Tab-separated table of C-alpha atoms in Angstrom:
chain	number	residue	atom	x	y	z
A	7	UNK	CA	-6.506	-53.941	35.670
A	8	UNK	CA	-9.462	-54.239	33.297
A	9	UNK	CA	-11.496	-51.971	35.544
A	10	UNK	CA	-8.752	-49.335	35.440
A	11	UNK	CA	-8.552	-49.501	31.635
A	12	UNK	CA	-12.330	-49.243	31.413
A	13	UNK	CA	-12.267	-46.157	33.596
A	14	UNK	CA	-9.494	-44.502	31.598
A	15	UNK	CA	-11.284	-45.298	28.329
A	16	UNK	CA	-14.525	-43.826	29.611
A	17	UNK	CA	-12.800	-40.628	30.737
A	18	UNK	CA	-11.068	-40.335	27.368
A	19	UNK	CA	-14.363	-40.912	25.562
A	20	UNK	CA	-16.089	-38.190	27.566
A	21	UNK	CA	-13.207	-35.808	26.835
A	22	UNK	CA	-13.435	-36.519	23.092
A	23	UNK	CA	-17.202	-35.992	23.154
A	24	UNK	CA	-16.733	-32.676	24.952
A	25	UNK	CA	-14.082	-31.611	22.435
A	26	UNK	CA	-16.342	-32.551	19.525
A	27	UNK	CA	-19.203	-30.556	21.028
A	28	UNK	CA	-16.853	-27.593	21.450
A	29	UNK	CA	-15.842	-27.757	17.797
A	30	UNK	CA	-19.493	-27.936	16.754
A	31	UNK	CA	-19.965	-24.704	18.705
A	32	UNK	CA	-17.066	-23.149	16.770
A	33	UNK	CA	-18.583	-24.363	13.492
A	34	UNK	CA	-22.012	-23.002	14.373
A	35	UNK	CA	-20.980	-19.726	15.985
A	36	UNK	CA	-18.243	-19.030	13.441
A	37	UNK	CA	-20.605	-19.645	10.529
A	38	UNK	CA	-23.321	-17.480	12.063
A	39	UNK	CA	-20.982	-14.588	12.881
A	40	UNK	CA	-19.388	-14.538	9.447
A	41	UNK	CA	-22.751	-14.747	7.674
A	42	UNK	CA	-24.154	-11.899	9.768
A	43	UNK	CA	-21.059	-9.675	9.697
A	44	UNK	CA	-19.735	-10.234	6.209
A	45	UNK	CA	-22.719	-10.924	3.951
A	46	UNK	CA	-23.839	-7.306	3.767
A	47	UNK	CA	-22.241	-3.934	3.123
A	48	UNK	CA	-20.435	-2.357	6.069
A	49	UNK	CA	-21.894	0.767	7.653
A	50	UNK	CA	-20.083	4.059	7.199
A	51	UNK	CA	-18.088	5.548	10.051
A	52	UNK	CA	-20.117	7.785	12.344
A	53	UNK	CA	-17.123	10.029	13.108
A	54	UNK	CA	-17.675	13.660	12.009
A	55	UNK	CA	-14.843	14.704	9.637
A	56	UNK	CA	-14.124	17.780	11.753
A	57	UNK	CA	-13.353	15.710	14.860
A	58	UNK	CA	-11.798	12.598	13.302
A	59	UNK	CA	-8.317	12.002	14.790
A	60	UNK	CA	-5.315	11.648	12.504
A	61	UNK	CA	-3.991	8.220	11.579
A	62	UNK	CA	-0.490	7.129	10.549
A	63	UNK	CA	-0.491	4.102	8.246
A	64	UNK	CA	2.721	2.062	8.251
A	65	UNK	CA	3.317	-0.287	5.329
A	66	UNK	CA	6.662	-2.139	5.543
A	67	UNK	CA	7.791	-3.529	2.177
A	68	UNK	CA	10.275	-6.079	0.900
A	69	UNK	CA	10.164	-7.038	-2.740
A	70	UNK	CA	7.094	-7.082	-4.946
A	71	UNK	CA	4.316	-9.152	-3.412
A	72	UNK	CA	1.491	-10.457	-5.556
A	73	UNK	CA	-0.877	-7.604	-6.489
A	74	UNK	CA	1.353	-5.090	-4.691
A	75	UNK	CA	0.193	-2.091	-6.740
A	76	UNK	CA	-3.482	-2.654	-5.865
A	77	UNK	CA	-2.628	-3.536	-2.265
A	78	UNK	CA	-0.807	-0.249	-1.717
A	79	UNK	CA	-3.235	1.842	-3.755
A	80	UNK	CA	-6.061	0.774	-1.422
A	81	UNK	CA	-4.298	2.823	1.277
A	82	UNK	CA	-4.398	5.924	-0.929
A	83	UNK	CA	-8.143	5.532	-1.508
A	84	UNK	CA	-9.270	5.577	2.116
A	85	UNK	CA	-12.424	7.612	2.753
A	86	UNK	CA	-11.004	9.456	5.759
A	87	UNK	CA	-10.188	13.146	6.275
A	88	UNK	CA	-6.806	13.052	8.043
A	89	UNK	CA	-4.098	10.457	7.601
A	90	UNK	CA	-0.543	9.917	6.406
A	91	UNK	CA	1.022	6.965	4.642
A	92	UNK	CA	4.555	5.865	5.469
A	93	UNK	CA	6.106	3.177	3.288
A	94	UNK	CA	9.434	1.695	4.326
A	95	UNK	CA	12.030	-0.498	2.642
A	96	UNK	CA	15.350	-1.650	4.051
A	97	UNK	CA	17.232	-1.836	0.743
A	98	UNK	CA	17.685	1.125	-1.600
A	99	UNK	CA	17.497	-1.286	-4.552
A	100	UNK	CA	14.186	-2.824	-3.505
A	101	UNK	CA	11.868	-3.109	-6.557
A	102	UNK	CA	8.890	-1.994	-4.440
A	103	UNK	CA	10.310	1.560	-4.485
A	104	UNK	CA	9.262	2.069	-8.098
A	105	UNK	CA	5.659	1.110	-7.318
A	106	UNK	CA	5.485	3.422	-4.298
A	107	UNK	CA	6.864	6.350	-6.294
A	108	UNK	CA	4.316	5.718	-9.046
A	109	UNK	CA	1.466	5.728	-6.542
A	110	UNK	CA	2.664	8.891	-4.811
A	111	UNK	CA	2.712	10.584	-8.223
A	112	UNK	CA	-0.763	9.273	-9.011
A	113	UNK	CA	-2.209	10.472	-5.671
A	114	UNK	CA	-0.413	13.788	-4.948
A	115	UNK	CA	-3.223	14.914	-2.639
A	116	UNK	CA	-2.426	12.135	-0.143
A	117	UNK	CA	0.189	12.791	2.538
A	118	UNK	CA	2.601	9.957	1.743
A	119	UNK	CA	6.318	9.334	1.986
A	120	UNK	CA	8.836	6.573	1.476
A	121	UNK	CA	11.602	5.773	3.963
A	122	UNK	CA	14.614	3.870	2.648
A	123	UNK	CA	16.896	2.157	5.153
A	124	UNK	CA	16.051	0.299	8.332
A	125	UNK	CA	17.230	0.505	11.951
A	126	UNK	CA	19.073	-2.520	13.294
A	127	UNK	CA	17.346	-2.510	16.666
A	128	UNK	CA	17.020	-6.295	17.000
A	129	UNK	CA	16.499	-9.515	15.056
A	130	UNK	CA	12.976	-8.990	13.652
A	131	UNK	CA	13.422	-7.498	10.145
A	132	UNK	CA	9.840	-6.220	9.972
A	133	UNK	CA	10.239	-4.192	13.167
A	134	UNK	CA	13.630	-2.916	11.989
A	135	UNK	CA	12.018	-1.825	8.724
A	136	UNK	CA	9.075	-0.033	10.357
A	137	UNK	CA	10.871	1.683	13.202
A	138	UNK	CA	11.931	4.919	11.486
A	139	UNK	CA	8.426	5.469	10.185
A	140	UNK	CA	6.929	4.628	13.566
A	141	UNK	CA	9.195	7.054	15.397
A	142	UNK	CA	8.435	9.832	12.911
A	143	UNK	CA	4.670	9.296	12.863
A	144	UNK	CA	2.619	12.509	12.984
A	145	UNK	CA	-0.361	10.953	14.711
A	146	UNK	CA	-0.975	8.874	17.810
A	147	UNK	CA	-3.144	6.304	16.050
A	148	UNK	CA	-0.944	3.791	14.223
A	149	UNK	CA	-2.273	1.379	11.612
A	150	UNK	CA	0.154	-1.345	10.533
A	151	UNK	CA	-0.808	-2.948	7.223
A	152	UNK	CA	1.128	-5.812	5.676
A	153	UNK	CA	2.205	-5.302	2.080
A	154	UNK	CA	0.279	-8.334	0.809
A	155	UNK	CA	-3.200	-7.134	1.828
A	156	UNK	CA	-5.690	-4.600	0.513
A	157	UNK	CA	-8.667	-3.071	2.289
A	158	UNK	CA	-11.920	-1.339	1.428
A	159	UNK	CA	-12.105	2.500	1.333
A	160	UNK	CA	-14.188	2.768	4.518
A	161	UNK	CA	-11.979	0.492	6.609
A	162	UNK	CA	-9.975	3.271	8.274
A	163	UNK	CA	-13.042	5.210	9.367
A	164	UNK	CA	-14.789	2.175	10.821
A	165	UNK	CA	-11.616	1.061	12.587
A	166	UNK	CA	-11.010	4.455	14.184
A	167	UNK	CA	-14.651	4.522	15.331
A	168	UNK	CA	-14.110	1.221	17.143
A	169	UNK	CA	-10.791	2.335	18.625
A	170	UNK	CA	-12.463	5.447	20.062
A	171	UNK	CA	-14.718	3.347	22.300
A	172	UNK	CA	-13.675	3.377	25.989
A	173	UNK	CA	-11.508	0.437	27.001
A	174	UNK	CA	-10.498	-0.516	23.451
A	175	UNK	CA	-6.760	-0.737	22.817
A	176	UNK	CA	-6.487	-2.467	19.452
A	177	UNK	CA	-8.599	-2.952	16.318
A	178	UNK	CA	-7.826	-5.715	13.849
A	179	UNK	CA	-9.376	-7.372	10.815
A	180	UNK	CA	-10.110	-10.897	9.668
A	181	UNK	CA	-7.584	-12.148	7.067
A	182	UNK	CA	-9.226	-13.449	3.887
A	183	UNK	CA	-7.482	-15.193	0.982
A	184	UNK	CA	-8.587	-14.179	-2.523
A	185	UNK	CA	-7.592	-14.747	-6.169
A	186	UNK	CA	-5.813	-18.111	-5.881
A	187	UNK	CA	-4.071	-19.244	-9.062
A	188	UNK	CA	-2.201	-22.423	-8.128
A	189	UNK	CA	-2.723	-25.552	-6.016
A	190	UNK	CA	-0.664	-24.037	-3.220
A	191	UNK	CA	-2.739	-20.866	-3.121
A	192	UNK	CA	-5.975	-22.891	-3.128
A	193	UNK	CA	-4.652	-24.791	-0.108
A	194	UNK	CA	-3.885	-21.493	1.611
A	195	UNK	CA	-7.373	-20.214	0.838
A	196	UNK	CA	-8.937	-23.445	2.119
A	197	UNK	CA	-7.170	-22.841	5.424
A	198	UNK	CA	-7.579	-19.066	5.783
A	199	UNK	CA	-11.227	-18.893	4.730
A	200	UNK	CA	-12.462	-21.878	6.744
A	201	UNK	CA	-10.627	-23.284	9.775
A	202	UNK	CA	-8.703	-20.118	10.551
A	203	UNK	CA	-11.630	-17.770	9.936
A	204	UNK	CA	-14.147	-19.529	12.174
A	205	UNK	CA	-11.674	-20.000	15.025
A	206	UNK	CA	-10.360	-16.438	14.774
A	207	UNK	CA	-13.735	-14.710	14.730
A	208	UNK	CA	-15.255	-16.921	17.450
A	209	UNK	CA	-12.313	-16.560	19.840
A	210	UNK	CA	-12.392	-12.792	19.382
A	211	UNK	CA	-16.148	-12.689	19.906
A	212	UNK	CA	-15.876	-14.567	23.193
A	213	UNK	CA	-12.907	-12.312	24.056
A	214	UNK	CA	-11.467	-14.381	26.874
A	215	UNK	CA	-7.907	-13.738	25.712
A	216	UNK	CA	-5.895	-11.894	23.098
A	217	UNK	CA	-5.958	-13.433	19.615
A	218	UNK	CA	-4.358	-11.185	16.994
A	219	UNK	CA	-2.780	-11.770	13.582
A	220	UNK	CA	-0.700	-8.884	12.248
A	221	UNK	CA	-2.142	-8.443	8.756
A	222	UNK	CA	-3.991	-5.268	9.735
A	223	UNK	CA	-3.719	-3.853	13.262
A	224	UNK	CA	-4.572	-0.403	14.620
A	225	UNK	CA	-3.563	0.889	18.066
A	226	UNK	CA	-2.333	4.025	19.802
A	227	UNK	CA	1.339	4.880	19.887
A	228	UNK	CA	0.868	6.328	23.376
A	229	UNK	CA	-0.394	2.948	24.592
A	230	UNK	CA	2.549	1.063	23.112
A	231	UNK	CA	4.876	3.637	24.702
A	232	UNK	CA	3.723	2.323	28.087
A	233	UNK	CA	5.037	-1.074	26.989
A	234	UNK	CA	8.462	0.054	25.794
A	235	UNK	CA	7.552	1.177	22.282
A	236	UNK	CA	7.775	-0.749	19.021
A	237	UNK	CA	11.524	-1.231	19.396
A	238	UNK	CA	10.863	-3.381	22.464
A	239	UNK	CA	9.291	-6.033	20.226
A	240	UNK	CA	12.130	-6.442	17.750
A	241	UNK	CA	13.348	-9.532	19.603
A	242	UNK	CA	10.160	-11.454	18.847
A	243	UNK	CA	9.349	-13.235	15.615
A	244	UNK	CA	5.574	-12.833	16.150
A	245	UNK	CA	5.663	-9.201	17.282
A	246	UNK	CA	2.011	-8.691	16.264
A	247	UNK	CA	0.743	-11.375	18.630
A	248	UNK	CA	3.022	-10.256	21.468
A	249	UNK	CA	1.952	-6.604	21.091
A	250	UNK	CA	-1.700	-7.624	21.113
A	251	UNK	CA	-1.184	-9.681	24.256
A	252	UNK	CA	0.703	-6.848	25.987
A	253	UNK	CA	-2.073	-4.342	25.211
A	254	UNK	CA	-4.628	-6.851	26.491
A	255	UNK	CA	-2.734	-7.184	29.775
A	256	UNK	CA	-3.083	-3.423	30.263
A	257	UNK	CA	-6.812	-4.059	30.586
A	258	UNK	CA	-7.579	-2.771	27.089
A	259	UNK	CA	-9.680	-4.992	24.869
A	260	UNK	CA	-9.600	-5.717	21.141
A	261	UNK	CA	-12.286	-5.083	18.546
A	262	UNK	CA	-12.884	-6.312	15.005
A	263	UNK	CA	-14.815	-4.375	12.385
A	264	UNK	CA	-16.822	-5.983	9.596
A	265	UNK	CA	-13.892	-5.315	7.263
A	266	UNK	CA	-11.506	-8.018	6.118
A	267	UNK	CA	-7.843	-7.864	5.167
A	268	UNK	CA	-7.871	-9.249	1.619
A	269	UNK	CA	-4.724	-11.217	0.890
A	270	UNK	CA	-4.123	-11.883	-2.811
A	271	UNK	CA	-2.756	-15.424	-2.862
A	272	UNK	CA	-1.613	-15.541	-6.476
A	273	UNK	CA	0.841	-18.253	-7.493
A	274	UNK	CA	1.841	-19.698	-4.119
A	275	UNK	CA	3.403	-23.129	-4.626
A	276	UNK	CA	2.412	-26.222	-2.660
A	277	UNK	CA	5.823	-26.420	-0.884
A	278	UNK	CA	5.555	-22.724	0.000
A	279	UNK	CA	2.131	-23.330	1.533
A	280	UNK	CA	3.465	-26.117	3.726
A	281	UNK	CA	6.511	-24.044	4.695
A	282	UNK	CA	4.290	-21.115	5.672
A	283	UNK	CA	1.966	-23.239	7.769
A	284	UNK	CA	4.903	-25.017	9.428
A	285	UNK	CA	6.510	-21.657	10.217
A	286	UNK	CA	3.514	-20.352	12.113
A	287	UNK	CA	2.835	-23.621	13.924
A	288	UNK	CA	6.477	-23.625	14.998
A	289	UNK	CA	6.336	-20.019	16.200
A	290	UNK	CA	3.078	-20.658	18.065
A	291	UNK	CA	4.796	-23.558	19.810
A	292	UNK	CA	6.896	-20.981	21.655
A	293	UNK	CA	4.153	-18.392	22.230
A	294	UNK	CA	0.929	-20.334	22.904
A	295	UNK	CA	2.084	-23.880	23.608
A	296	UNK	CA	-1.158	-25.198	25.119
A	297	UNK	CA	-3.275	-24.034	22.177
A	298	UNK	CA	-0.740	-25.408	19.704
A	299	UNK	CA	-0.736	-28.831	21.387
A	300	UNK	CA	-4.533	-28.877	21.193
A	301	UNK	CA	-4.624	-27.890	17.514
A	302	UNK	CA	-4.693	-31.395	15.916
A	303	UNK	CA	-7.782	-32.258	17.957
A	304	UNK	CA	-9.631	-29.295	16.443
A	305	UNK	CA	-9.153	-30.545	12.872
A	306	UNK	CA	-12.026	-32.385	11.205
A	307	UNK	CA	-10.416	-35.804	10.681
A	308	UNK	CA	-8.830	-36.492	14.072
A	309	UNK	CA	-11.683	-34.780	15.907
A	310	UNK	CA	-14.261	-36.780	13.947
A	311	UNK	CA	-12.701	-40.221	14.330
A	312	UNK	CA	-12.030	-39.778	18.040
A	313	UNK	CA	-15.595	-38.561	18.580
A	314	UNK	CA	-16.996	-41.447	16.506
A	315	UNK	CA	-15.188	-43.924	18.750
A	316	UNK	CA	-16.343	-42.073	21.867
A	317	UNK	CA	-20.015	-41.848	20.873
A	318	UNK	CA	-20.007	-45.511	19.881
A	319	UNK	CA	-18.458	-46.509	23.178
A	320	UNK	CA	-20.693	-44.401	25.397
A	321	UNK	CA	-23.966	-44.281	23.417
A	322	UNK	CA	-23.623	-47.115	20.866
A	323	UNK	CA	-23.925	-44.692	17.955
A	324	UNK	CA	-23.052	-46.134	14.550
A	325	UNK	CA	-19.512	-45.069	13.635
A	326	UNK	CA	-20.250	-44.785	9.911
A	327	UNK	CA	-23.442	-42.771	10.404
A	328	UNK	CA	-21.714	-40.498	12.901
A	329	UNK	CA	-18.805	-39.822	10.544
A	330	UNK	CA	-21.218	-39.108	7.688
A	331	UNK	CA	-23.069	-36.570	9.823
A	332	UNK	CA	-19.824	-35.131	11.201
A	333	UNK	CA	-18.188	-34.436	7.844
A	334	UNK	CA	-21.453	-33.173	6.351
A	335	UNK	CA	-21.798	-30.597	9.125
A	336	UNK	CA	-18.122	-29.641	8.996
A	337	UNK	CA	-17.779	-29.149	5.261
A	338	UNK	CA	-21.152	-27.382	5.064
A	339	UNK	CA	-19.979	-24.915	7.695
A	340	UNK	CA	-16.691	-24.362	5.881
A	341	UNK	CA	-18.427	-23.938	2.524
A	342	UNK	CA	-20.776	-21.268	3.895
A	343	UNK	CA	-17.873	-19.403	5.506
A	344	UNK	CA	-15.640	-19.616	2.426
A	345	UNK	CA	-18.320	-18.465	-0.016
A	346	UNK	CA	-19.395	-15.640	2.278
A	347	UNK	CA	-15.866	-14.268	2.589
A	348	UNK	CA	-15.070	-14.692	-1.108
A	349	UNK	CA	-18.078	-15.139	-3.403
A	350	UNK	CA	-15.740	-16.150	-6.248
A	351	UNK	CA	-15.294	-19.490	-4.442
A	352	UNK	CA	-18.718	-20.553	-5.739
A	353	UNK	CA	-17.378	-20.477	-9.291
A	354	UNK	CA	-14.407	-22.646	-8.290
A	355	UNK	CA	-16.284	-25.213	-6.214
A	356	UNK	CA	-14.372	-28.275	-7.471
A	357	UNK	CA	-10.982	-26.676	-6.891
A	358	UNK	CA	-12.009	-25.484	-3.442
A	359	UNK	CA	-13.370	-28.887	-2.385
A	360	UNK	CA	-10.252	-30.657	-3.662
A	361	UNK	CA	-8.031	-28.220	-1.774
A	362	UNK	CA	-10.210	-28.580	1.329
A	363	UNK	CA	-9.801	-32.367	1.320
A	364	UNK	CA	-6.034	-32.197	0.799
A	365	UNK	CA	-5.633	-29.596	3.539
A	366	UNK	CA	-7.637	-31.655	6.015
A	367	UNK	CA	-5.676	-34.829	5.220
A	368	UNK	CA	-2.343	-33.006	5.498
A	369	UNK	CA	-3.150	-31.141	8.726
A	370	UNK	CA	-1.877	-33.774	11.181
A	371	UNK	CA	1.345	-34.757	9.321
A	372	UNK	CA	2.113	-31.066	8.835
A	373	UNK	CA	1.594	-30.368	12.543
A	374	UNK	CA	3.859	-33.261	13.565
A	375	UNK	CA	6.603	-32.107	11.201
A	376	UNK	CA	6.343	-28.502	12.365
A	377	UNK	CA	6.422	-29.385	16.058
A	378	UNK	CA	9.571	-31.456	15.569
A	379	UNK	CA	11.695	-28.505	14.416
A	380	UNK	CA	12.991	-25.212	15.786
A	381	UNK	CA	13.892	-23.222	12.676
A	382	UNK	CA	11.733	-21.095	10.407
A	383	UNK	CA	12.454	-19.434	7.088
A	384	UNK	CA	11.056	-15.957	6.464
A	385	UNK	CA	11.789	-13.574	3.610
A	386	UNK	CA	14.800	-15.608	2.522
A	387	UNK	CA	16.424	-15.873	5.961
A	388	UNK	CA	16.587	-18.754	8.398
A	389	UNK	CA	15.598	-18.069	12.013
A	390	UNK	CA	16.419	-20.262	14.983
A	391	UNK	CA	13.766	-20.268	17.705
A	392	UNK	CA	15.347	-20.580	21.119
A	393	UNK	CA	13.649	-22.828	23.657
A	394	UNK	CA	15.264	-20.977	26.588
A	395	UNK	CA	12.623	-19.101	28.588
A	396	UNK	CA	15.067	-16.268	29.401
A	397	UNK	CA	14.846	-13.116	27.287
A	398	UNK	CA	18.234	-12.249	25.889
A	399	UNK	CA	19.546	-10.644	22.669
A	400	UNK	CA	19.759	-12.940	19.677
A	401	UNK	CA	23.063	-13.889	18.084
A	402	UNK	CA	23.420	-13.446	14.330
A	403	UNK	CA	25.472	-15.926	12.364
A	404	UNK	CA	26.368	-15.444	8.711
A	405	UNK	CA	26.706	-17.853	5.835
A	406	UNK	CA	29.879	-19.909	6.027
A	407	UNK	CA	32.045	-18.248	3.381
A	408	UNK	CA	35.580	-19.136	4.441
A	409	UNK	CA	36.565	-15.545	5.293
A	410	UNK	CA	33.811	-15.003	7.858
A	411	UNK	CA	35.413	-13.920	11.124
A	412	UNK	CA	33.714	-16.050	13.791
A	413	UNK	CA	35.425	-17.067	16.994
A	414	UNK	CA	33.410	-20.257	17.470
A	415	UNK	CA	33.981	-21.889	14.098
A	416	UNK	CA	32.967	-25.265	15.498
A	417	UNK	CA	29.574	-23.814	16.429
A	418	UNK	CA	29.010	-22.633	12.865
A	419	UNK	CA	30.104	-26.018	11.508
A	420	UNK	CA	27.594	-27.559	13.893
A	421	UNK	CA	24.877	-25.356	12.485
A	422	UNK	CA	25.794	-26.509	8.981
A	423	UNK	CA	25.529	-30.121	10.079
A	424	UNK	CA	22.285	-29.486	11.933
A	425	UNK	CA	23.642	-30.822	15.236
A	426	UNK	CA	23.715	-27.686	17.385
A	427	UNK	CA	21.104	-27.549	20.114
A	428	UNK	CA	18.612	-24.692	19.967
A	429	UNK	CA	19.678	-23.802	23.484
A	430	UNK	CA	23.284	-23.216	22.432
A	431	UNK	CA	24.500	-19.998	23.986
A	432	UNK	CA	26.722	-17.805	21.828
A	433	UNK	CA	27.349	-14.213	22.772
A	434	UNK	CA	27.113	-11.367	20.304
A	435	UNK	CA	30.594	-10.276	21.418
A	436	UNK	CA	31.987	-13.544	20.080
A	437	UNK	CA	31.027	-12.525	16.551
A	438	UNK	CA	32.884	-10.118	14.319
A	439	UNK	CA	31.673	-8.714	10.995
A	440	UNK	CA	29.930	-11.619	9.331
A	441	UNK	CA	28.633	-11.335	5.783
A	442	UNK	CA	25.017	-12.087	4.838
A	443	UNK	CA	23.205	-12.717	8.126
A	444	UNK	CA	21.460	-16.056	7.867
A	445	UNK	CA	20.702	-17.547	11.233
A	446	UNK	CA	19.178	-15.728	14.180
A	447	UNK	CA	18.670	-17.027	17.677
A	448	UNK	CA	15.378	-15.562	18.884
A	449	UNK	CA	14.311	-15.723	22.520
A	450	UNK	CA	11.223	-17.863	22.910
A	451	UNK	CA	9.030	-18.891	25.763
A	452	UNK	CA	6.730	-21.755	26.622
């Protein structure tokens, strides 16, 4: 029995050592790539203006995000000869409309329009919001930009240049958090500009699989048409990741430019930070399960302590000295990455380091909490992620308001009590007109 336990312990120790070495590669390669790519000015696009293809920029809006005026105005200031801007809102009373109208008045020379009213094609509100603009796009090249990011004037030209290379199906940009104002936004920056940045850029450099976040994505409409068009992705919560994966499976690869998608973090609260992180961990559980299960072992604390035990067991390395070296390397890597992506971080060193420590300590409890649930909240609505591997239309359930006409009242009561299984099957035909859609069953997969 002791021999068996010794063997299992040795195998586990070797696995933890290998995982630690892998993370050191991510730290080293990620730091190097970001320093090389993002510490100097980006080159101008080599495309001649006379031959540059047209681009349709889609910017779906809902409410007034932090720094929305500057975010949207960065689209109007692109140094590119031929493009159109299409802004879309679902609600005619959306406050973002006023900002868009002001910008269109300020930049009359830019081909821009605002579409009010969405298409109820499926459960994803972002896809529903974008669809009319997507279908009416003048140009084959589509650039989807989230409302909470801004980009540099040369970003469009450099992105089109990359997309024009043979075998390239999608161009995307590294998300970067800037201008934090609260503890929650500093936590978000400590995640985006360190752990997320080095993993994202290294995985995309190795390019063994699709790895795309939908802050800023450019692709061809004709390519997506081969995959059923944008409307085909309305049933997914993470349509950006699924689209990227589908394009990859066509044999077309992804490219990143040296540009970043600047996300103004503003006054994000601490609870909102944890909700946001939990939402994406929970969604990834249904899209990339293996990677999500591995995630805690890629964080500095769990990775470091497991490796310290393993190196001590196999090589008799001092645990305390190993941990000192481990955390010194890790935080040095993260500091270099964070200050390269946002030089203002140097002026806020104490706040950054405090946020970094809190984020690292909270990573494992947050992951456990996120993995235990199946609901996510997005833009004020609650979404239910279905564990069933079959693809089927989602069922929409409204707030319980007494007069709501629902055949299965017991099912709704179960939702209120939190006792309904995520695999509960309710047909859309069993629902009548229900006010204020609140809960959506979204097909997921392992």
